[in-house]
mmCIF file of C-alpha atoms in Angstrom:
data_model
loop_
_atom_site.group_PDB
_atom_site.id
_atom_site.type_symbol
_atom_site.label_atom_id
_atom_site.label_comp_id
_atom_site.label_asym_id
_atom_site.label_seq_id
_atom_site.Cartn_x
_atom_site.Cartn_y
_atom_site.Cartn_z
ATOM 1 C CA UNK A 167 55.794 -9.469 40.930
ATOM 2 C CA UNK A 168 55.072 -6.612 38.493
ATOM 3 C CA UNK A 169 59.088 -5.345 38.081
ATOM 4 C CA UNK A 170 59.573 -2.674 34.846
ATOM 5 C CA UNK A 171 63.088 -1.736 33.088
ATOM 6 C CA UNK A 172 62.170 1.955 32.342
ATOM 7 C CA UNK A 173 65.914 3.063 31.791
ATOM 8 C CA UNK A 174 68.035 4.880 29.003
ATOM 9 C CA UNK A 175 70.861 5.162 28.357
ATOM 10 C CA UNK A 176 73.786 6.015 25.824
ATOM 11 C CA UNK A 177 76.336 4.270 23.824
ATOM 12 C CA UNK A 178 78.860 6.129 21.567
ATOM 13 C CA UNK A 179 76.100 7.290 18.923
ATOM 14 C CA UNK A 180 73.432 5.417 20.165
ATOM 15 C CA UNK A 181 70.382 5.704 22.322
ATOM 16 C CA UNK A 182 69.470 2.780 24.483
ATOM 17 C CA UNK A 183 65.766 2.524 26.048
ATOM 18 C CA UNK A 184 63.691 -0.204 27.778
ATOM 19 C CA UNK A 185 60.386 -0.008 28.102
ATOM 20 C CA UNK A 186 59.321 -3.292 29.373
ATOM 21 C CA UNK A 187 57.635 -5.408 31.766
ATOM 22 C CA UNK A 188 53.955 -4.342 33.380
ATOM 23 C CA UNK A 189 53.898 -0.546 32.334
ATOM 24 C CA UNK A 190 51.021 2.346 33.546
ATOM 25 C CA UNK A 191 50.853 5.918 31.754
ATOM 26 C CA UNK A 192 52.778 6.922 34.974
ATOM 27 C CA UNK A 193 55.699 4.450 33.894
ATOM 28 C CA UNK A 194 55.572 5.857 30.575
ATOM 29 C CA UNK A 195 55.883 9.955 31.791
ATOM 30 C CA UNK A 196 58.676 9.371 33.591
ATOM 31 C CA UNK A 197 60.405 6.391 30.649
ATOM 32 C CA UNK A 198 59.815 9.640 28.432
ATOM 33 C CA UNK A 199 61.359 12.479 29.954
ATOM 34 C CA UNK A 200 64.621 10.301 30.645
ATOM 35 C CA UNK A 201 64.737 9.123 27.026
ATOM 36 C CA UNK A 202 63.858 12.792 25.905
ATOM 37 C CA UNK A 203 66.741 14.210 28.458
ATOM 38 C CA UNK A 204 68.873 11.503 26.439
ATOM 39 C CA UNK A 205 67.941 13.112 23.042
ATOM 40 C CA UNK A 206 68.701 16.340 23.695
ATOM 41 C CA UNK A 207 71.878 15.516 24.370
ATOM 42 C CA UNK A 208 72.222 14.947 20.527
ATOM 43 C CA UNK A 209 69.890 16.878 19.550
ATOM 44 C CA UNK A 210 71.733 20.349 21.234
ATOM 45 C CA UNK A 211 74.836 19.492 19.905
ATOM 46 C CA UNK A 212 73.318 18.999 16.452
ATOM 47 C CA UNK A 213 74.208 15.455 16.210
ATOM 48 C CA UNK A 214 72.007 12.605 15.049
ATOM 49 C CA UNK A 215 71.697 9.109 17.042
ATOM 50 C CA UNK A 216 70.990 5.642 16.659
ATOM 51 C CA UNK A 217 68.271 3.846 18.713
ATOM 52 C CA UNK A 218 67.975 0.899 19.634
ATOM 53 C CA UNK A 219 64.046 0.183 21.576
ATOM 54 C CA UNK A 220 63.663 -2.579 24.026
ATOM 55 C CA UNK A 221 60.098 -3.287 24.549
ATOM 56 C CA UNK A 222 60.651 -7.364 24.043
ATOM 57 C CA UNK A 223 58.210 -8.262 27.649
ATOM 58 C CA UNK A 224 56.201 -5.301 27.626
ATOM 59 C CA UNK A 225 52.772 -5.854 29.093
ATOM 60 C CA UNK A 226 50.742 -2.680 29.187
ATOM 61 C CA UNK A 227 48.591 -2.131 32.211
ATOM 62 C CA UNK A 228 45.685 -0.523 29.858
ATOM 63 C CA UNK A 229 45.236 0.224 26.040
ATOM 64 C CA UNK A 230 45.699 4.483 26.400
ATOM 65 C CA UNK A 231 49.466 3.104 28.178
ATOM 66 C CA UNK A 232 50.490 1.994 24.514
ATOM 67 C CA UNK A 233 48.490 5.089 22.825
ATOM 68 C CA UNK A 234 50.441 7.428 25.118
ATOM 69 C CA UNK A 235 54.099 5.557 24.067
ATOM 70 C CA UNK A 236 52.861 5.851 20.365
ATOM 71 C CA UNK A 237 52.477 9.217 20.883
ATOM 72 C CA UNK A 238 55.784 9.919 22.983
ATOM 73 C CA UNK A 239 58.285 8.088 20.521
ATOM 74 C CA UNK A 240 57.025 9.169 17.186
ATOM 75 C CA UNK A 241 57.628 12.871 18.078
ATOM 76 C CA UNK A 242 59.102 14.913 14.621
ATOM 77 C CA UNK A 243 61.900 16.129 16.355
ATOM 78 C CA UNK A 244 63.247 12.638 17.999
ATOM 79 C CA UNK A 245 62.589 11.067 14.528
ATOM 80 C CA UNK A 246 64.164 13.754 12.551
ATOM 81 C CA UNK A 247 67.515 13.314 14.652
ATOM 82 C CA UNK A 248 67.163 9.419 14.424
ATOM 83 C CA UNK A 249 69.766 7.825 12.077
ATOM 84 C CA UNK A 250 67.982 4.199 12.472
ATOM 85 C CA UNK A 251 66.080 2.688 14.599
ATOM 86 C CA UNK A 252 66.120 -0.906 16.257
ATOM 87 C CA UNK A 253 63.256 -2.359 18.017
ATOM 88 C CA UNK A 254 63.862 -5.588 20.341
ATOM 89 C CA UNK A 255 60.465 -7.002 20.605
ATOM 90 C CA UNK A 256 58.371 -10.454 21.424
ATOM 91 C CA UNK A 257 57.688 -12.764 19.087
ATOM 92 C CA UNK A 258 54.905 -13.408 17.548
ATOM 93 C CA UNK A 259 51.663 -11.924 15.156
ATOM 94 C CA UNK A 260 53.030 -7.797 15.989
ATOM 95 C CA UNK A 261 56.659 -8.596 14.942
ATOM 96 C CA UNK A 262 55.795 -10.626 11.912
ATOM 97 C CA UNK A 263 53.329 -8.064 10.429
ATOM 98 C CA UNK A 264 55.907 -4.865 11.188
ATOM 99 C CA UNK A 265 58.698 -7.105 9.971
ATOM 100 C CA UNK A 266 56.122 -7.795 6.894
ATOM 101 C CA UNK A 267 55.098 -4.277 6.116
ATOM 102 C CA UNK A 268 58.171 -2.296 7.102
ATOM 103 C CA UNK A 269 60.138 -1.291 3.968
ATOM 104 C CA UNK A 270 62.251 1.465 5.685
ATOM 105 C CA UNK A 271 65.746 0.544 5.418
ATOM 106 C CA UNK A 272 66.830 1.957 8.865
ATOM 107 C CA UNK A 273 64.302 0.649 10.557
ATOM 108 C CA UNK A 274 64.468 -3.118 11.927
ATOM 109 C CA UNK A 275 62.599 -4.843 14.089
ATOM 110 C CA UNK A 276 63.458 -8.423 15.471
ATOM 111 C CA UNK A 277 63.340 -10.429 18.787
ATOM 112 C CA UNK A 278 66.934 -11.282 19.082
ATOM 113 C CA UNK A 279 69.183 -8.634 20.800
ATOM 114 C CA UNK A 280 72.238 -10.056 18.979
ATOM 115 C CA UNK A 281 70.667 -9.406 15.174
ATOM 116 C CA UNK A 282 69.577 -5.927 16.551
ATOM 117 C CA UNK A 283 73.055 -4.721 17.927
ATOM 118 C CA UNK A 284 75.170 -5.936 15.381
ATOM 119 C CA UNK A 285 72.747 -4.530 12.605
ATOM 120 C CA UNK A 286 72.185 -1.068 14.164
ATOM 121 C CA UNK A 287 76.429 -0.764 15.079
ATOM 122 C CA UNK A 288 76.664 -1.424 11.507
ATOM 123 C CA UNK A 289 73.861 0.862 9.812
#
């Protein structure tokens, strides 16, 4: 069985989104314009957000699926409104090499939920 977490939600100051499991460009339309709907809601009131991105078991059904996230999440105005930024993700060769050449300081990346949550509460 195929079964996807496409779901957002909020916390206090922070943004919550999944994105995982077997994922299609449909999957990722409708994961965007809940997570967008989310944003606004700091975004109108002139507030910035925290985010914390689940995508730890995402398995995309084609290569343009993870093009079309790319070009979904990195949008100037969600990143402009972004305080930091949290990504839960699998281990292995893509986490050590953003781990390796990340040197933002609100950005982390990391496969344990724990780490993430307590780091991005914190920031």
């Amino acid at each position: 069985m195929n079964v996807n977490n496409t779901c957002t939600s909020i916390s206090k100051d922070m943004i919550i989104t999944n994105l995982t499991g077997y994922i299609s460009i449909a999957d990722v339309s409708m994961w965007f314009d809940s997570f967008e709907q989310k944003c606004n809601v700091f975004i109108n009131q002139g507030k910035k957000f925290k985010l914390l991105v689940n995508r730890k078991g995402y398995t995309p059904e084609h290569f343009a699926v993870q093009k079309l996230w790319k070009d979904k999440f990195f949008s100037n105005v969600i990143l402009e409104n972004t305080i930091a930024i949290a990504f839960l993700l699998d281990e292995g060769d893509i986490l050590d090499h953003l781990n390796q050449s990340n040197n933002k300081k609100n950005i982390r990346f990391s496969s344990d939920y724990d780490h993430l949550i307590e780091w991005i509460t914190n920031y």
